[in-house]
């Protein structure tokens, strides 16, 4: 009797919706956009505080705006304003936050089990560095302008 060769058909199982791979893929694909969403949330709070009357809400609003748009001092915004400066700062800051969020996502998915807490652990030191850098540049600009 002749042996019949059976072909092995490999079946790929569908990904589990809430499984390890799904979490890793979500962090990998959405890490940069989540960082942009955090920046937009801080920017919204800052702009709302600026819109309220008084200097008590205006100063923290401007500080939150500089935190959300860390490239704002690079365009000379405390000394000079204008729509183009704010627009360029918005575009470059959102790109910067996306790069930082994507880099944090790439580092976070290197571990076997990774999700948003691992992304946050990688994102936090980078975000703190950006925030401190923008606040220091704002303080230097205020000192140069004679406000401090």
PDB file of C-alpha atoms in Angstrom:
ATOM      1  CA  UNK A   1       0.000   0.000   0.000  1.00  0.00           C
ATOM      2  CA  UNK A   2       1.384   3.348  -0.979  1.00  0.00           C
ATOM      3  CA  UNK A   3       1.672   5.998   1.637  1.00  0.00           C
ATOM      4  CA  UNK A   4      -0.215   9.138   0.856  1.00  0.00           C
ATOM      5  CA  UNK A   5       1.671  12.281   1.735  1.00  0.00           C
ATOM      6  CA  UNK A   6      -0.464  14.592   3.748  1.00  0.00           C
ATOM      7  CA  UNK A   7       0.096  18.274   3.432  1.00  0.00           C
ATOM      8  CA  UNK A   8       0.325  20.149   6.650  1.00  0.00           C
ATOM      9  CA  UNK A   9      -1.874  23.166   6.568  1.00  0.00           C
ATOM     10  CA  UNK A  10      -0.873  25.694   9.142  1.00  0.00           C
ATOM     11  CA  UNK A  11      -3.741  27.642  10.511  1.00  0.00           C
ATOM     12  CA  UNK A  12      -3.054  30.985  12.023  1.00  0.00           C
ATOM     13  CA  UNK A  13      -5.157  31.670  15.000  1.00  0.00           C
ATOM     14  CA  UNK A  14      -6.787  35.067  15.252  1.00  0.00           C
ATOM     15  CA  UNK A  15      -5.269  37.413  17.776  1.00  0.00           C
ATOM     16  CA  UNK A  16      -6.947  37.578  21.133  1.00  0.00           C
ATOM     17  CA  UNK A  17      -8.563  40.975  21.466  1.00  0.00           C
ATOM     18  CA  UNK A  18      -7.248  41.624  24.951  1.00  0.00           C
ATOM     19  CA  UNK A  19      -4.109  39.530  24.743  1.00  0.00           C
ATOM     20  CA  UNK A  20      -0.429  40.259  25.068  1.00  0.00           C
ATOM     21  CA  UNK A  21       0.101  40.818  21.349  1.00  0.00           C
ATOM     22  CA  UNK A  22      -2.900  43.104  21.119  1.00  0.00           C
ATOM     23  CA  UNK A  23      -1.579  45.283  23.938  1.00  0.00           C
ATOM     24  CA  UNK A  24       1.897  45.411  22.405  1.00  0.00           C
ATOM     25  CA  UNK A  25       0.485  46.354  19.005  1.00  0.00           C
ATOM     26  CA  UNK A  26      -1.737  49.022  20.531  1.00  0.00           C
ATOM     27  CA  UNK A  27       1.182  50.576  22.384  1.00  0.00           C
ATOM     28  CA  UNK A  28       3.373  50.338  19.290  1.00  0.00           C
ATOM     29  CA  UNK A  29       0.875  51.961  16.944  1.00  0.00           C
ATOM     30  CA  UNK A  30      -0.718  54.508  19.260  1.00  0.00           C
ATOM     31  CA  UNK A  31       2.118  55.556  21.584  1.00  0.00           C
ATOM     32  CA  UNK A  32       3.007  58.683  19.639  1.00  0.00           C
ATOM     33  CA  UNK A  33      -0.606  59.727  19.246  1.00  0.00           C
ATOM     34  CA  UNK A  34      -1.239  59.239  22.948  1.00  0.00           C
ATOM     35  CA  UNK A  35       1.626  61.639  23.682  1.00  0.00           C
ATOM     36  CA  UNK A  36       0.058  64.158  21.293  1.00  0.00           C
ATOM     37  CA  UNK A  37      -3.290  63.727  23.069  1.00  0.00           C
ATOM     38  CA  UNK A  38      -1.652  64.449  26.430  1.00  0.00           C
ATOM     39  CA  UNK A  39      -0.030  67.559  24.992  1.00  0.00           C
ATOM     40  CA  UNK A  40      -3.320  68.774  23.522  1.00  0.00           C
ATOM     41  CA  UNK A  41      -5.057  68.213  26.871  1.00  0.00           C
ATOM     42  CA  UNK A  42      -2.442  70.331  28.671  1.00  0.00           C
ATOM     43  CA  UNK A  43      -2.666  72.958  25.919  1.00  0.00           C
ATOM     44  CA  UNK A  44      -6.456  73.102  26.239  1.00  0.00           C
ATOM     45  CA  UNK A  45      -6.252  73.641  29.989  1.00  0.00           C
ATOM     46  CA  UNK A  46      -3.597  76.313  29.459  1.00  0.00           C
ATOM     47  CA  UNK A  47      -5.647  78.152  26.845  1.00  0.00           C
ATOM     48  CA  UNK A  48      -8.743  78.013  29.052  1.00  0.00           C
ATOM     49  CA  UNK A  49      -6.761  79.545  31.906  1.00  0.00           C
ATOM     50  CA  UNK A  50      -5.427  82.255  29.585  1.00  0.00           C
ATOM     51  CA  UNK A  51      -8.965  83.047  28.430  1.00  0.00           C
ATOM     52  CA  UNK A  52     -10.129  83.653  32.000  1.00  0.00           C
ATOM     53  CA  UNK A  53      -9.671  87.240  33.201  1.00  0.00           C
ATOM     54  CA  UNK A  54      -6.885  88.112  35.601  1.00  0.00           C
ATOM     55  CA  UNK A  55      -3.201  87.453  36.027  1.00  0.00           C
ATOM     56  CA  UNK A  56      -3.817  84.725  38.607  1.00  0.00           C
ATOM     57  CA  UNK A  57      -5.048  82.428  35.855  1.00  0.00           C
ATOM     58  CA  UNK A  58      -3.036  83.957  33.010  1.00  0.00           C
ATOM     59  CA  UNK A  59       0.423  83.100  34.301  1.00  0.00           C
ATOM     60  CA  UNK A  60      -0.311  79.402  34.994  1.00  0.00           C
ATOM     61  CA  UNK A  61      -2.138  79.269  31.665  1.00  0.00           C
ATOM     62  CA  UNK A  62       0.903  80.566  29.817  1.00  0.00           C
ATOM     63  CA  UNK A  63       3.181  78.166  31.700  1.00  0.00           C
ATOM     64  CA  UNK A  64       0.922  75.235  30.755  1.00  0.00           C
ATOM     65  CA  UNK A  65       0.914  76.466  27.167  1.00  0.00           C
ATOM     66  CA  UNK A  66       4.722  76.508  27.147  1.00  0.00           C
ATOM     67  CA  UNK A  67       4.741  73.001  28.648  1.00  0.00           C
ATOM     68  CA  UNK A  68       2.384  71.747  25.932  1.00  0.00           C
ATOM     69  CA  UNK A  69       4.281  73.600  23.201  1.00  0.00           C
ATOM     70  CA  UNK A  70       7.922  73.232  24.250  1.00  0.00           C
ATOM     71  CA  UNK A  71       9.246  74.765  21.037  1.00  0.00           C
ATOM     72  CA  UNK A  72       7.417  78.022  21.746  1.00  0.00           C
ATOM     73  CA  UNK A  73      10.513  79.758  23.204  1.00  0.00           C
ATOM     74  CA  UNK A  74      12.549  78.674  20.162  1.00  0.00           C
ATOM     75  CA  UNK A  75      10.341  80.904  18.023  1.00  0.00           C
ATOM     76  CA  UNK A  76      10.771  83.847  20.395  1.00  0.00           C
ATOM     77  CA  UNK A  77       7.188  83.918  21.606  1.00  0.00           C
ATOM     78  CA  UNK A  78       7.645  85.636  24.973  1.00  0.00           C
ATOM     79  CA  UNK A  79       9.347  88.547  23.194  1.00  0.00           C
ATOM     80  CA  UNK A  80       7.466  88.497  19.890  1.00  0.00           C
ATOM     81  CA  UNK A  81       4.136  87.056  18.866  1.00  0.00           C
ATOM     82  CA  UNK A  82       2.244  86.390  15.689  1.00  0.00           C
ATOM     83  CA  UNK A  83       0.094  83.713  14.137  1.00  0.00           C
ATOM     84  CA  UNK A  84       2.912  82.181  12.099  1.00  0.00           C
ATOM     85  CA  UNK A  85       5.142  81.775  15.166  1.00  0.00           C
ATOM     86  CA  UNK A  86       2.385  80.048  17.105  1.00  0.00           C
ATOM     87  CA  UNK A  87       1.488  77.833  14.139  1.00  0.00           C
ATOM     88  CA  UNK A  88       5.096  76.758  13.562  1.00  0.00           C
ATOM     89  CA  UNK A  89       5.502  76.116  17.265  1.00  0.00           C
ATOM     90  CA  UNK A  90       2.317  74.035  17.324  1.00  0.00           C
ATOM     91  CA  UNK A  91       3.403  71.904  14.376  1.00  0.00           C
ATOM     92  CA  UNK A  92       6.943  71.374  15.643  1.00  0.00           C
ATOM     93  CA  UNK A  93       5.795  70.683  19.211  1.00  0.00           C
ATOM     94  CA  UNK A  94       3.238  68.106  18.112  1.00  0.00           C
ATOM     95  CA  UNK A  95       5.920  66.442  16.016  1.00  0.00           C
ATOM     96  CA  UNK A  96       8.296  66.486  18.992  1.00  0.00           C
ATOM     97  CA  UNK A  97       5.674  64.920  21.283  1.00  0.00           C
ATOM     98  CA  UNK A  98       4.880  62.280  18.639  1.00  0.00           C
ATOM     99  CA  UNK A  99       8.568  61.372  18.305  1.00  0.00           C
ATOM    100  CA  UNK A 100       8.979  61.124  22.086  1.00  0.00           C
ATOM    101  CA  UNK A 101       5.797  59.042  22.437  1.00  0.00           C
ATOM    102  CA  UNK A 102       6.771  56.759  19.571  1.00  0.00           C
ATOM    103  CA  UNK A 103      10.285  56.319  20.967  1.00  0.00           C
ATOM    104  CA  UNK A 104       8.819  55.458  24.372  1.00  0.00           C
ATOM    105  CA  UNK A 105       6.511  52.950  22.685  1.00  0.00           C
ATOM    106  CA  UNK A 106       9.394  51.301  20.854  1.00  0.00           C
ATOM    107  CA  UNK A 107      11.312  50.980  24.111  1.00  0.00           C
ATOM    108  CA  UNK A 108       8.257  49.732  26.000  1.00  0.00           C
ATOM    109  CA  UNK A 109       7.480  46.903  23.575  1.00  0.00           C
ATOM    110  CA  UNK A 110      10.952  45.439  23.945  1.00  0.00           C
ATOM    111  CA  UNK A 111       9.777  43.637  27.057  1.00  0.00           C
ATOM    112  CA  UNK A 112       7.716  40.502  26.626  1.00  0.00           C
ATOM    113  CA  UNK A 113       4.620  41.787  28.335  1.00  0.00           C
ATOM    114  CA  UNK A 114       4.069  45.441  27.644  1.00  0.00           C
ATOM    115  CA  UNK A 115       1.128  47.760  27.904  1.00  0.00           C
ATOM    116  CA  UNK A 116       0.423  51.369  28.816  1.00  0.00           C
ATOM    117  CA  UNK A 117       2.126  51.283  32.242  1.00  0.00           C
ATOM    118  CA  UNK A 118       5.383  50.257  30.554  1.00  0.00           C
ATOM    119  CA  UNK A 119       4.900  53.002  27.974  1.00  0.00           C
ATOM    120  CA  UNK A 120       4.357  55.532  30.749  1.00  0.00           C
ATOM    121  CA  UNK A 121       7.493  54.313  32.527  1.00  0.00           C
ATOM    122  CA  UNK A 122       9.506  54.995  29.366  1.00  0.00           C
ATOM    123  CA  UNK A 123       7.683  58.233  28.500  1.00  0.00           C
ATOM    124  CA  UNK A 124       7.853  59.902  31.912  1.00  0.00           C
ATOM    125  CA  UNK A 125      11.611  60.723  32.046  1.00  0.00           C
ATOM    126  CA  UNK A 126      11.563  61.999  28.474  1.00  0.00           C
ATOM    127  CA  UNK A 127       8.542  64.200  29.152  1.00  0.00           C
ATOM    128  CA  UNK A 128      10.063  65.522  32.380  1.00  0.00           C
ATOM    129  CA  UNK A 129      13.193  66.503  30.464  1.00  0.00           C
ATOM    130  CA  UNK A 130      11.177  68.329  27.823  1.00  0.00           C
ATOM    131  CA  UNK A 131       9.044  70.112  30.427  1.00  0.00           C
ATOM    132  CA  UNK A 132      12.071  71.188  32.468  1.00  0.00           C
ATOM    133  CA  UNK A 133      13.848  72.376  29.345  1.00  0.00           C
ATOM    134  CA  UNK A 134      10.915  74.486  28.232  1.00  0.00           C
ATOM    135  CA  UNK A 135      10.443  75.966  31.712  1.00  0.00           C
ATOM    136  CA  UNK A 136      14.143  76.800  32.024  1.00  0.00           C
ATOM    137  CA  UNK A 137      14.094  78.470  28.615  1.00  0.00           C
ATOM    138  CA  UNK A 138      11.002  80.421  29.666  1.00  0.00           C
ATOM    139  CA  UNK A 139      12.771  81.561  32.842  1.00  0.00           C
ATOM    140  CA  UNK A 140      15.836  82.618  30.842  1.00  0.00           C
ATOM    141  CA  UNK A 141      13.633  84.553  28.417  1.00  0.00           C
ATOM    142  CA  UNK A 142      11.857  86.254  31.321  1.00  0.00           C
ATOM    143  CA  UNK A 143      15.199  87.188  32.891  1.00  0.00           C
ATOM    144  CA  UNK A 144      16.505  88.597  29.606  1.00  0.00           C
ATOM    145  CA  UNK A 145      13.328  90.623  29.118  1.00  0.00           C
ATOM    146  CA  UNK A 146      13.607  91.943  32.667  1.00  0.00           C
ATOM    147  CA  UNK A 147      10.411  90.383  33.991  1.00  0.00           C
ATOM    148  CA  UNK A 148      12.193  88.401  36.719  1.00  0.00           C
TER     149      UNK A 148
END
